Amino acid sequence: PVCSMGNSTSRLYSALAKTLSSSAVSQHQDCLEQPDSARLDPIDPKDLLEECQIVLQKRPPRFQRDFVDLKKDAASNHRPIRVMQWNILAQALGEGKDNFVQCPMEALKWEERKCLILEEILAYKPDILCLQEVDHYFDTFEPLLSRLGYQCTFFPKPWSPCLDVEQNNGPDGCALFFLKDRFELINSVNIRLTAMKLKTNQVAIAQTLKCNETGRLFCIAVTHLKARTGWERFRSAQGCDLLQNLKSITQGAKIPLIICGDFNAEPTEEVYREFSNSSLNLNSAYKLLSPDGQSEPPYTTWKIRPSGECRHTLDYIWYSQHALNVNSALGLLTEEQIGPNRLPSFNYPSDHLSLVCDFSFNQDPDRLL
């Protein structure tokens, strides 16, 4: 059912109302890119935010999170590039499989949870948005974000666990969105990750973009590695495969690289070490929030399942440290903000926190290789 958004004659009504049905199930072909959405009128982000807030008026307000300034002395001569990484929690899994025992089912209703997700995106205004566990791409994210000026790409998992849930909305997968007025797409590759030479159920998208303001090329990638304890070697193999693909795409790091993902791996795992020690000269942006710049945050996901409480650091934004600077990073939610029932909740739509960084190009990247 279409939820009430106040005055039904409002000019805002059409944007969200069209996305409330789950009519997209028939469309979840192994899609690379959606047909052109230029037929739809652009939306003003402020109007969409206002519409979301009308839907959410009975929920508690958004948490306040502040950006931490990480700029070194080097001044940038261009606008920073804001990148957002987020596992948004597939709707079918949240309602059907994940067993968040402290989260009321009412908090997981898609009509409202969708607006919480959109509100978070609209609040931080990313130039590039990397999402995992997207199972409402065709009926929500592609139609809305394309009208906000993003070019949209989706790559579903071959055997998504969402399909095991009754009344699912198709498979979940990775999605990548970038603002068309800031970047030009040069190349796009959908990667089905392999492990021990076998194709796996995990995927990645890698796109080479040209920054319109500077003319500089860079590669942005999004991925979601295999979950669960006991699969560490498998994740390591998937990570190696992704790194090999990215070495080829970036010509061995000649093209700067940003990789966003839910790696399902703590910093103690082998796949983390592979990325840290890669010849692509990568660093993890959120380490820079720690006092010594060497430690990951204490958590990026925090939930309670029947087996107990799970607090882990699994989500990362990796970047080419010779070619890119991290100007700032969005601080994480505190334990007090998250609350005793953990995530997701009426306040926050996913069991994973969003990560947001502002990047700028180094003026002389080759000198630092």
mmCIF file of C-alpha atoms in Angstrom:
data_model
loop_
_atom_site.group_PDB
_atom_site.id
_atom_site.type_symbol
_atom_site.label_atom_id
_atom_site.label_comp_id
_atom_site.label_asym_id
_atom_site.label_seq_id
_atom_site.Cartn_x
_atom_site.Cartn_y
_atom_site.Cartn_z
ATOM 1 C CA PRO A 1 0.000 0.000 0.000
ATOM 2 C CA VAL A 2 1.065 3.557 -0.686
ATOM 3 C CA CYS A 3 1.765 5.253 2.626
ATOM 4 C CA SER A 4 0.341 8.639 3.414
ATOM 5 C CA MET A 5 2.560 11.585 2.617
ATOM 6 C CA GLY A 6 0.311 14.350 3.809
ATOM 7 C CA ASN A 7 -1.548 16.360 1.209
ATOM 8 C CA SER A 8 -1.964 14.069 -1.788
ATOM 9 C CA THR A 9 -2.034 17.031 -4.168
ATOM 10 C CA SER A 10 1.511 18.007 -3.121
ATOM 11 C CA ARG A 11 4.014 18.430 -5.969
ATOM 12 C CA LEU A 12 6.278 16.069 -3.972
ATOM 13 C CA TYR A 13 3.862 13.184 -3.979
ATOM 14 C CA SER A 14 4.883 11.557 -7.249
ATOM 15 C CA ALA A 15 8.563 10.932 -6.582
ATOM 16 C CA LEU A 16 8.291 8.376 -3.791
ATOM 17 C CA ALA A 17 4.788 7.092 -4.474
ATOM 18 C CA LYS A 18 5.924 5.555 -7.747
ATOM 19 C CA THR A 19 8.552 3.507 -5.938
ATOM 20 C CA LEU A 20 6.369 1.958 -3.250
ATOM 21 C CA SER A 21 5.082 -0.999 -5.231
ATOM 22 C CA SER A 22 7.170 -4.144 -5.629
ATOM 23 C CA SER A 23 6.464 -4.526 -9.318
ATOM 24 C CA ALA A 24 10.093 -4.965 -10.307
ATOM 25 C CA VAL A 25 10.367 -8.693 -9.724
ATOM 26 C CA SER A 26 9.944 -9.457 -13.416
ATOM 27 C CA GLN A 27 12.752 -7.050 -14.302
ATOM 28 C CA HIS A 28 15.661 -8.584 -12.403
ATOM 29 C CA GLN A 29 17.480 -9.738 -15.491
ATOM 30 C CA ASP A 30 21.259 -10.059 -15.298
ATOM 31 C CA CYS A 31 21.379 -6.360 -15.871
ATOM 32 C CA LEU A 32 24.379 -4.209 -16.502
ATOM 33 C CA GLU A 33 22.690 -0.865 -16.914
ATOM 34 C CA GLN A 34 19.118 0.253 -16.950
ATOM 35 C CA PRO A 35 17.574 1.832 -20.021
ATOM 36 C CA ASP A 36 17.834 5.611 -20.162
ATOM 37 C CA SER A 37 15.775 7.256 -17.434
ATOM 38 C CA ALA A 38 15.949 10.688 -19.028
ATOM 39 C CA ARG A 39 12.245 10.325 -19.752
ATOM 40 C CA LEU A 40 11.653 11.022 -16.049
ATOM 41 C CA ASP A 41 11.754 14.586 -14.812
ATOM 42 C CA PRO A 42 14.675 15.567 -12.568
ATOM 43 C CA ILE A 43 13.947 15.822 -8.839
ATOM 44 C CA ASP A 44 15.244 18.533 -6.567
ATOM 45 C CA PRO A 45 17.083 16.709 -3.723
ATOM 46 C CA LYS A 46 15.514 19.096 -1.193
ATOM 47 C CA ASP A 47 12.044 18.119 -2.385
ATOM 48 C CA LEU A 48 12.817 14.404 -2.084
ATOM 49 C CA LEU A 49 14.332 14.916 1.366
ATOM 50 C CA GLU A 50 11.227 16.799 2.463
ATOM 51 C CA GLU A 51 9.052 13.987 1.156
ATOM 52 C CA CYS A 52 11.101 11.396 3.050
ATOM 53 C CA GLN A 53 10.806 13.425 6.229
ATOM 54 C CA ILE A 54 7.023 13.519 5.890
ATOM 55 C CA VAL A 55 6.990 9.707 5.720
ATOM 56 C CA LEU A 56 9.349 9.517 8.720
ATOM 57 C CA GLN A 57 7.640 12.098 10.921
ATOM 58 C CA LYS A 58 6.698 9.495 13.571
ATOM 59 C CA ARG A 59 10.255 8.154 13.779
ATOM 60 C CA PRO A 60 13.085 9.628 15.858
ATOM 61 C CA PRO A 61 15.314 12.152 14.048
ATOM 62 C CA ARG A 62 18.512 11.212 12.236
ATOM 63 C CA PHE A 63 21.664 10.829 14.315
ATOM 64 C CA GLN A 64 24.176 13.667 14.133
ATOM 65 C CA ARG A 65 27.513 12.597 12.672
ATOM 66 C CA ASP A 66 30.322 15.044 11.992
ATOM 67 C CA PHE A 67 33.088 15.052 9.412
ATOM 68 C CA VAL A 68 36.631 14.898 10.773
ATOM 69 C CA ASP A 69 39.064 17.132 8.881
ATOM 70 C CA LEU A 70 42.098 15.083 7.815
ATOM 71 C CA LYS A 71 43.681 17.538 5.365
ATOM 72 C CA LYS A 72 47.404 17.849 5.352
ATOM 73 C CA ASP A 73 49.108 21.085 4.319
ATOM 74 C CA ALA A 74 48.724 20.376 0.611
ATOM 75 C CA ALA A 75 46.028 22.606 -0.835
ATOM 76 C CA SER A 76 43.788 21.142 -3.520
ATOM 77 C CA ASN A 77 42.920 23.102 -6.622
ATOM 78 C CA HIS A 78 39.647 21.255 -7.222
ATOM 79 C CA ARG A 79 36.446 20.401 -5.410
ATOM 80 C CA PRO A 80 36.827 17.236 -3.359
ATOM 81 C CA ILE A 81 35.191 14.030 -4.570
ATOM 82 C CA ARG A 82 32.810 12.671 -1.948
ATOM 83 C CA VAL A 83 32.533 8.866 -1.902
ATOM 84 C CA MET A 84 29.941 6.989 0.172
ATOM 85 C CA GLN A 85 30.201 3.260 0.990
ATOM 86 C CA TRP A 86 27.227 1.449 2.524
ATOM 87 C CA ASN A 87 25.787 -2.024 2.935
ATOM 88 C CA ILE A 88 22.146 -0.938 3.153
ATOM 89 C CA LEU A 89 20.770 -4.381 4.245
ATOM 90 C CA ALA A 90 18.703 -6.228 1.640
ATOM 91 C CA GLN A 91 15.016 -5.902 2.455
ATOM 92 C CA ALA A 92 14.306 -9.609 1.940
ATOM 93 C CA LEU A 93 17.146 -10.576 4.296
ATOM 94 C CA GLY A 94 16.252 -8.001 6.942
ATOM 95 C CA GLU A 95 12.663 -9.187 7.107
ATOM 96 C CA GLY A 96 13.167 -12.841 6.253
ATOM 97 C CA LYS A 97 16.565 -14.265 7.217
ATOM 98 C CA ASP A 98 18.756 -12.083 9.392
ATOM 99 C CA ASN A 99 16.926 -12.524 12.725
ATOM 100 C CA PHE A 100 17.673 -9.168 14.334
ATOM 101 C CA VAL A 101 16.118 -10.244 17.608
ATOM 102 C CA GLN A 102 16.110 -6.788 19.218
ATOM 103 C CA CYS A 103 14.784 -4.946 16.172
ATOM 104 C CA PRO A 104 10.963 -4.646 15.964
ATOM 105 C CA MET A 105 9.558 -5.821 12.613
ATOM 106 C CA GLU A 106 7.798 -2.461 12.401
ATOM 107 C CA ALA A 107 11.217 -0.782 12.090
ATOM 108 C CA LEU A 108 11.984 -2.885 8.993
ATOM 109 C CA LYS A 109 8.918 -1.877 6.929
ATOM 110 C CA TRP A 110 10.235 -0.991 3.480
ATOM 111 C CA GLU A 111 8.018 2.056 2.974
ATOM 112 C CA GLU A 112 9.726 3.768 5.900
ATOM 113 C CA ARG A 113 13.135 2.101 5.911
ATOM 114 C CA LYS A 114 13.575 3.151 2.297
ATOM 115 C CA CYS A 115 13.076 6.763 3.319
ATOM 116 C CA LEU A 116 15.677 6.418 6.094
ATOM 117 C CA ILE A 117 18.179 5.105 3.539
ATOM 118 C CA LEU A 118 17.387 7.928 1.109
ATOM 119 C CA GLU A 119 17.573 10.489 3.910
ATOM 120 C CA GLU A 120 21.099 9.302 4.787
ATOM 121 C CA ILE A 121 22.196 9.532 1.141
ATOM 122 C CA LEU A 122 20.592 12.941 0.640
ATOM 123 C CA ALA A 123 22.140 14.278 3.862
ATOM 124 C CA TYR A 124 25.717 13.555 2.740
ATOM 125 C CA LYS A 125 25.272 14.281 -1.000
ATOM 126 C CA PRO A 126 27.898 11.865 -2.327
ATOM 127 C CA ASP A 127 29.381 12.401 -5.789
ATOM 128 C CA ILE A 128 29.866 8.626 -5.946
ATOM 129 C CA LEU A 129 27.715 6.118 -4.071
ATOM 130 C CA CYS A 130 28.705 2.455 -3.602
ATOM 131 C CA LEU A 131 26.037 0.159 -2.159
ATOM 132 C CA GLN A 132 25.819 -3.530 -1.270
ATOM 133 C CA GLU A 133 22.758 -5.721 -0.583
ATOM 134 C CA VAL A 134 20.617 -3.709 -2.990
ATOM 135 C CA ASP A 135 17.418 -5.635 -3.751
ATOM 136 C CA HIS A 136 15.191 -2.675 -4.628
ATOM 137 C CA TYR A 137 17.336 -1.305 -7.443
ATOM 138 C CA PHE A 138 14.752 -1.266 -10.233
ATOM 139 C CA ASP A 139 11.775 0.054 -8.298
ATOM 140 C CA THR A 140 13.524 2.505 -5.960
ATOM 141 C CA PHE A 141 17.188 3.378 -6.328
ATOM 142 C CA GLU A 142 17.576 3.533 -10.111
ATOM 143 C CA PRO A 143 14.398 5.561 -10.771
ATOM 144 C CA LEU A 144 15.038 8.013 -7.932
ATOM 145 C CA LEU A 145 18.811 8.422 -8.140
ATOM 146 C CA SER A 146 18.784 8.769 -11.927
ATOM 147 C CA ARG A 147 16.376 11.681 -11.470
ATOM 148 C CA LEU A 148 18.833 13.206 -8.988
ATOM 149 C CA GLY A 149 21.501 13.232 -11.717
ATOM 150 C CA TYR A 150 23.307 9.940 -11.055
ATOM 151 C CA GLN A 151 24.341 7.376 -13.634
ATOM 152 C CA CYS A 152 23.361 3.996 -12.186
ATOM 153 C CA THR A 153 24.822 0.493 -12.551
ATOM 154 C CA PHE A 154 23.709 -2.720 -10.854
ATOM 155 C CA PHE A 155 25.240 -6.185 -10.822
ATOM 156 C CA PRO A 156 23.227 -8.844 -8.930
ATOM 157 C CA LYS A 157 24.626 -11.937 -7.275
ATOM 158 C CA PRO A 158 24.112 -15.016 -9.474
ATOM 159 C CA TRP A 159 22.400 -16.936 -6.618
ATOM 160 C CA SER A 160 21.129 -14.296 -4.260
ATOM 161 C CA PRO A 161 19.874 -15.551 -0.875
ATOM 162 C CA CYS A 162 17.056 -13.022 -1.242
ATOM 163 C CA LEU A 163 15.430 -15.354 -3.765
ATOM 164 C CA ASP A 164 14.853 -17.918 -0.997
ATOM 165 C CA VAL A 165 12.583 -15.458 0.821
ATOM 166 C CA GLU A 166 8.872 -15.440 0.003
ATOM 167 C CA GLN A 167 7.628 -12.242 -1.666
ATOM 168 C CA ASN A 168 11.184 -11.161 -2.420
ATOM 169 C CA ASN A 169 11.944 -8.298 -4.766
ATOM 170 C CA GLY A 170 14.541 -10.092 -6.858
ATOM 171 C CA PRO A 171 18.235 -10.714 -6.205
ATOM 172 C CA ASP A 172 20.481 -8.421 -4.200
ATOM 173 C CA GLY A 173 23.755 -7.147 -5.562
ATOM 174 C CA CYS A 174 26.217 -4.285 -5.758
ATOM 175 C CA ALA A 175 25.225 -0.902 -7.176
ATOM 176 C CA LEU A 176 27.365 2.039 -8.213
ATOM 177 C CA PHE A 177 26.091 5.581 -8.806
ATOM 178 C CA PHE A 178 28.018 8.687 -9.909
ATOM 179 C CA LEU A 179 26.948 12.235 -10.689
ATOM 180 C CA LYS A 180 26.924 12.729 -14.448
ATOM 181 C CA ASP A 181 27.683 16.438 -14.218
ATOM 182 C CA ARG A 182 30.950 15.714 -12.360
ATOM 183 C CA PHE A 183 32.262 12.629 -14.161
ATOM 184 C CA GLU A 184 32.343 10.970 -17.558
ATOM 185 C CA LEU A 185 32.234 7.176 -17.768
ATOM 186 C CA ILE A 186 35.249 5.876 -19.699
ATOM 187 C CA ASN A 187 34.965 2.154 -18.979
ATOM 188 C CA SER A 188 32.735 -0.151 -16.926
ATOM 189 C CA VAL A 189 33.470 -3.755 -15.971
ATOM 190 C CA ASN A 190 31.249 -6.180 -14.071
ATOM 191 C CA ILE A 191 33.351 -8.804 -12.311
ATOM 192 C CA ARG A 192 32.120 -12.135 -11.036
ATOM 193 C CA LEU A 193 34.747 -13.000 -8.465
ATOM 194 C CA THR A 194 36.555 -16.326 -8.595
ATOM 195 C CA ALA A 195 38.135 -18.376 -5.809
ATOM 196 C CA MET A 196 40.447 -21.320 -6.496
ATOM 197 C CA LYS A 197 39.593 -20.851 -10.198
ATOM 198 C CA LEU A 198 35.895 -21.350 -9.517
ATOM 199 C CA LYS A 199 33.288 -18.667 -10.187
ATOM 200 C CA THR A 200 31.638 -17.594 -6.960
ATOM 201 C CA ASN A 201 28.420 -15.897 -5.907
ATOM 202 C CA GLN A 202 30.155 -12.593 -5.113
ATOM 203 C CA VAL A 203 30.523 -9.729 -7.556
ATOM 204 C CA ALA A 204 32.165 -6.356 -8.111
ATOM 205 C CA ILE A 205 31.701 -3.361 -10.400
ATOM 206 C CA ALA A 206 34.735 -1.329 -11.506
ATOM 207 C CA GLN A 207 34.336 1.894 -13.464
ATOM 208 C CA THR A 208 36.972 4.208 -14.877
ATOM 209 C CA LEU A 209 35.747 7.792 -14.652
ATOM 210 C CA LYS A 210 37.123 11.095 -15.892
ATOM 211 C CA CYS A 211 36.763 14.006 -13.487
ATOM 212 C CA ASN A 212 35.286 16.798 -15.608
ATOM 213 C CA GLU A 213 36.875 19.522 -13.504
ATOM 214 C CA THR A 214 40.469 18.247 -13.583
ATOM 215 C CA GLY A 215 40.478 15.913 -16.590
ATOM 216 C CA ARG A 216 42.045 13.248 -14.335
ATOM 217 C CA LEU A 217 41.114 9.592 -14.673
ATOM 218 C CA PHE A 218 40.438 7.348 -11.692
ATOM 219 C CA CYS A 219 38.835 3.975 -11.066
ATOM 220 C CA ILE A 220 36.037 3.368 -8.554
ATOM 221 C CA ALA A 221 35.135 -0.189 -7.551
ATOM 222 C CA VAL A 222 32.454 -1.680 -5.305
ATOM 223 C CA THR A 223 32.321 -5.229 -3.956
ATOM 224 C CA HIS A 224 30.811 -7.499 -1.290
ATOM 225 C CA LEU A 225 32.849 -10.553 -0.288
ATOM 226 C CA LYS A 226 31.607 -13.879 1.095
ATOM 227 C CA ALA A 227 30.191 -13.729 4.626
ATOM 228 C CA ARG A 228 30.579 -15.944 7.717
ATOM 229 C CA THR A 229 33.254 -17.482 9.875
ATOM 230 C CA GLY A 230 35.111 -20.364 8.288
ATOM 231 C CA TRP A 231 35.285 -18.743 4.851
ATOM 232 C CA GLU A 232 38.493 -16.766 5.439
ATOM 233 C CA ARG A 233 40.530 -18.529 2.732
ATOM 234 C CA PHE A 234 37.658 -18.136 0.292
ATOM 235 C CA ARG A 235 37.498 -14.372 0.968
ATOM 236 C CA SER A 236 41.253 -14.187 0.556
ATOM 237 C CA ALA A 237 41.001 -15.854 -2.867
ATOM 238 C CA GLN A 238 38.184 -13.501 -3.891
ATOM 239 C CA GLY A 239 40.272 -10.528 -2.780
ATOM 240 C CA CYS A 240 43.243 -11.744 -4.836
ATOM 241 C CA ASP A 241 41.014 -12.093 -7.877
ATOM 242 C CA LEU A 242 39.621 -8.588 -7.429
ATOM 243 C CA LEU A 243 43.115 -7.117 -7.010
ATOM 244 C CA GLN A 244 44.291 -8.875 -10.187
ATOM 245 C CA ASN A 245 41.354 -7.438 -12.114
ATOM 246 C CA LEU A 246 41.999 -3.960 -10.712
ATOM 247 C CA LYS A 247 45.721 -4.135 -11.555
ATOM 248 C CA SER A 248 44.758 -4.717 -15.166
ATOM 249 C CA ILE A 249 42.065 -2.004 -15.210
ATOM 250 C CA THR A 250 44.334 0.614 -13.587
ATOM 251 C CA GLN A 251 47.416 -0.397 -15.615
ATOM 252 C CA GLY A 252 49.229 -1.344 -12.427
ATOM 253 C CA ALA A 253 48.066 1.723 -10.447
ATOM 254 C CA LYS A 254 48.821 4.306 -13.140
ATOM 255 C CA ILE A 255 45.139 5.189 -12.793
ATOM 256 C CA PRO A 256 44.248 6.115 -9.171
ATOM 257 C CA LEU A 257 41.868 3.723 -7.478
ATOM 258 C CA ILE A 258 39.151 3.805 -4.818
ATOM 259 C CA ILE A 259 37.620 0.501 -3.655
ATOM 260 C CA CYS A 260 34.499 0.449 -1.491
ATOM 261 C CA GLY A 261 33.123 -2.694 0.018
ATOM 262 C CA ASP A 262 31.733 -4.884 2.707
ATOM 263 C CA PHE A 263 34.656 -7.305 2.895
ATOM 264 C CA ASN A 264 33.069 -9.402 5.674
ATOM 265 C CA ALA A 265 36.597 -9.510 7.086
ATOM 266 C CA GLU A 266 38.159 -8.039 10.195
ATOM 267 C CA PRO A 267 41.545 -6.301 9.845
ATOM 268 C CA THR A 268 43.174 -9.479 11.231
ATOM 269 C CA GLU A 269 42.162 -11.493 8.150
ATOM 270 C CA GLU A 270 44.417 -12.413 5.271
ATOM 271 C CA VAL A 271 42.288 -10.572 2.685
ATOM 272 C CA TYR A 272 42.828 -7.328 4.612
ATOM 273 C CA ARG A 273 46.593 -7.892 4.558
ATOM 274 C CA GLU A 274 46.462 -8.571 0.809
ATOM 275 C CA PHE A 275 44.887 -5.173 0.192
ATOM 276 C CA SER A 276 47.255 -3.459 2.643
ATOM 277 C CA ASN A 277 50.346 -4.983 0.999
ATOM 278 C CA SER A 278 49.189 -4.849 -2.615
ATOM 279 C CA SER A 279 51.444 -3.402 -5.319
ATOM 280 C CA LEU A 280 48.571 -0.981 -5.978
ATOM 281 C CA ASN A 281 49.811 0.973 -2.913
ATOM 282 C CA LEU A 282 46.453 1.068 -1.124
ATOM 283 C CA ASN A 283 45.580 2.492 2.255
ATOM 284 C CA SER A 284 42.323 2.218 4.198
ATOM 285 C CA ALA A 285 40.818 5.691 4.573
ATOM 286 C CA TYR A 286 39.119 5.108 7.922
ATOM 287 C CA LYS A 287 42.434 4.253 9.596
ATOM 288 C CA LEU A 288 43.151 7.979 9.385
ATOM 289 C CA LEU A 289 40.515 8.636 12.056
ATOM 290 C CA SER A 290 42.631 6.799 14.653
ATOM 291 C CA PRO A 291 45.152 8.773 16.741
ATOM 292 C CA ASP A 292 48.146 7.079 15.086
ATOM 293 C CA GLY A 293 46.548 6.671 11.650
ATOM 294 C CA GLN A 294 47.207 2.931 11.835
ATOM 295 C CA SER A 295 44.068 1.437 13.392
ATOM 296 C CA GLU A 296 40.686 0.682 11.887
ATOM 297 C CA PRO A 297 37.519 1.827 13.705
ATOM 298 C CA PRO A 298 36.296 -0.473 16.507
ATOM 299 C CA TYR A 299 33.185 -1.379 14.488
ATOM 300 C CA THR A 300 31.317 -0.718 11.252
ATOM 301 C CA THR A 301 28.473 -3.147 12.006
ATOM 302 C CA TRP A 302 26.746 -3.926 15.306
ATOM 303 C CA LYS A 303 23.753 -6.224 15.648
ATOM 304 C CA ILE A 304 22.130 -8.779 17.932
ATOM 305 C CA ARG A 305 21.154 -12.153 16.501
ATOM 306 C CA PRO A 306 19.897 -15.294 18.287
ATOM 307 C CA SER A 307 23.535 -16.430 18.601
ATOM 308 C CA GLY A 308 24.452 -13.217 20.440
ATOM 309 C CA GLU A 309 25.862 -9.763 19.866
ATOM 310 C CA CYS A 310 28.055 -9.166 16.790
ATOM 311 C CA ARG A 311 30.297 -6.095 16.688
ATOM 312 C CA HIS A 312 32.777 -6.115 13.821
ATOM 313 C CA THR A 313 34.807 -3.950 11.466
ATOM 314 C CA LEU A 314 33.985 -5.273 7.983
ATOM 315 C CA ASP A 315 33.500 -2.224 5.730
ATOM 316 C CA TYR A 316 36.301 -0.261 4.092
ATOM 317 C CA ILE A 317 37.167 2.480 1.634
ATOM 318 C CA TRP A 318 40.593 1.709 0.134
ATOM 319 C CA TYR A 319 42.409 4.301 -1.974
ATOM 320 C CA SER A 320 45.666 4.854 -3.902
ATOM 321 C CA GLN A 321 47.699 6.718 -1.308
ATOM 322 C CA HIS A 322 50.286 7.953 -3.829
ATOM 323 C CA ALA A 323 47.664 9.655 -6.000
ATOM 324 C CA LEU A 324 44.849 10.650 -3.648
ATOM 325 C CA ASN A 325 44.478 12.543 -0.372
ATOM 326 C CA VAL A 326 41.686 11.963 2.157
ATOM 327 C CA ASN A 327 40.495 15.468 3.056
ATOM 328 C CA SER A 328 37.881 14.344 5.586
ATOM 329 C CA ALA A 329 35.940 11.312 6.791
ATOM 330 C CA LEU A 330 32.525 11.007 8.421
ATOM 331 C CA GLY A 331 32.735 10.014 12.081
ATOM 332 C CA LEU A 332 31.011 6.804 13.164
ATOM 333 C CA LEU A 333 27.982 6.535 15.411
ATOM 334 C CA THR A 334 28.850 6.225 19.090
ATOM 335 C CA GLU A 335 27.731 3.299 21.220
ATOM 336 C CA GLU A 336 25.349 5.666 23.006
ATOM 337 C CA GLN A 337 23.745 6.745 19.715
ATOM 338 C CA ILE A 338 23.430 3.146 18.511
ATOM 339 C CA GLY A 339 21.666 2.201 21.744
ATOM 340 C CA PRO A 340 21.350 -1.102 23.640
ATOM 341 C CA ASN A 341 19.251 -2.834 20.966
ATOM 342 C CA ARG A 342 21.940 -2.120 18.345
ATOM 343 C CA LEU A 343 21.200 -2.018 14.599
ATOM 344 C CA PRO A 344 19.006 -1.809 12.584
ATOM 345 C CA SER A 345 16.482 0.260 14.520
ATOM 346 C CA PHE A 346 13.805 2.930 14.209
ATOM 347 C CA ASN A 347 16.695 5.420 14.090
ATOM 348 C CA TYR A 348 18.953 3.702 11.582
ATOM 349 C CA PRO A 349 17.984 1.545 8.582
ATOM 350 C CA SER A 350 20.879 -0.915 8.268
ATOM 351 C CA ASP A 351 23.050 -3.133 10.437
ATOM 352 C CA HIS A 352 26.106 -1.523 8.768
ATOM 353 C CA LEU A 353 27.206 2.093 9.150
ATOM 354 C CA SER A 354 27.697 4.260 6.106
ATOM 355 C CA LEU A 355 31.276 5.414 5.466
ATOM 356 C CA VAL A 356 31.856 8.745 3.685
ATOM 357 C CA CYS A 357 35.179 10.297 2.600
ATOM 358 C CA ASP A 358 36.196 13.402 0.666
ATOM 359 C CA PHE A 359 39.127 12.790 -1.703
ATOM 360 C CA SER A 360 41.357 15.105 -3.703
ATOM 361 C CA PHE A 361 44.028 14.345 -6.309
ATOM 362 C CA ASN A 362 47.688 14.734 -5.415
ATOM 363 C CA GLN A 363 49.357 17.273 -7.639
ATOM 364 C CA ASP A 364 52.354 15.053 -8.405
ATOM 365 C CA PRO A 365 51.288 11.427 -7.971
ATOM 366 C CA ASP A 366 54.195 9.843 -9.854
ATOM 367 C CA ARG A 367 56.755 11.253 -7.432
ATOM 368 C CA LEU A 368 55.204 9.189 -4.623
ATOM 369 C CA LEU A 369 55.027 5.823 -6.382
#
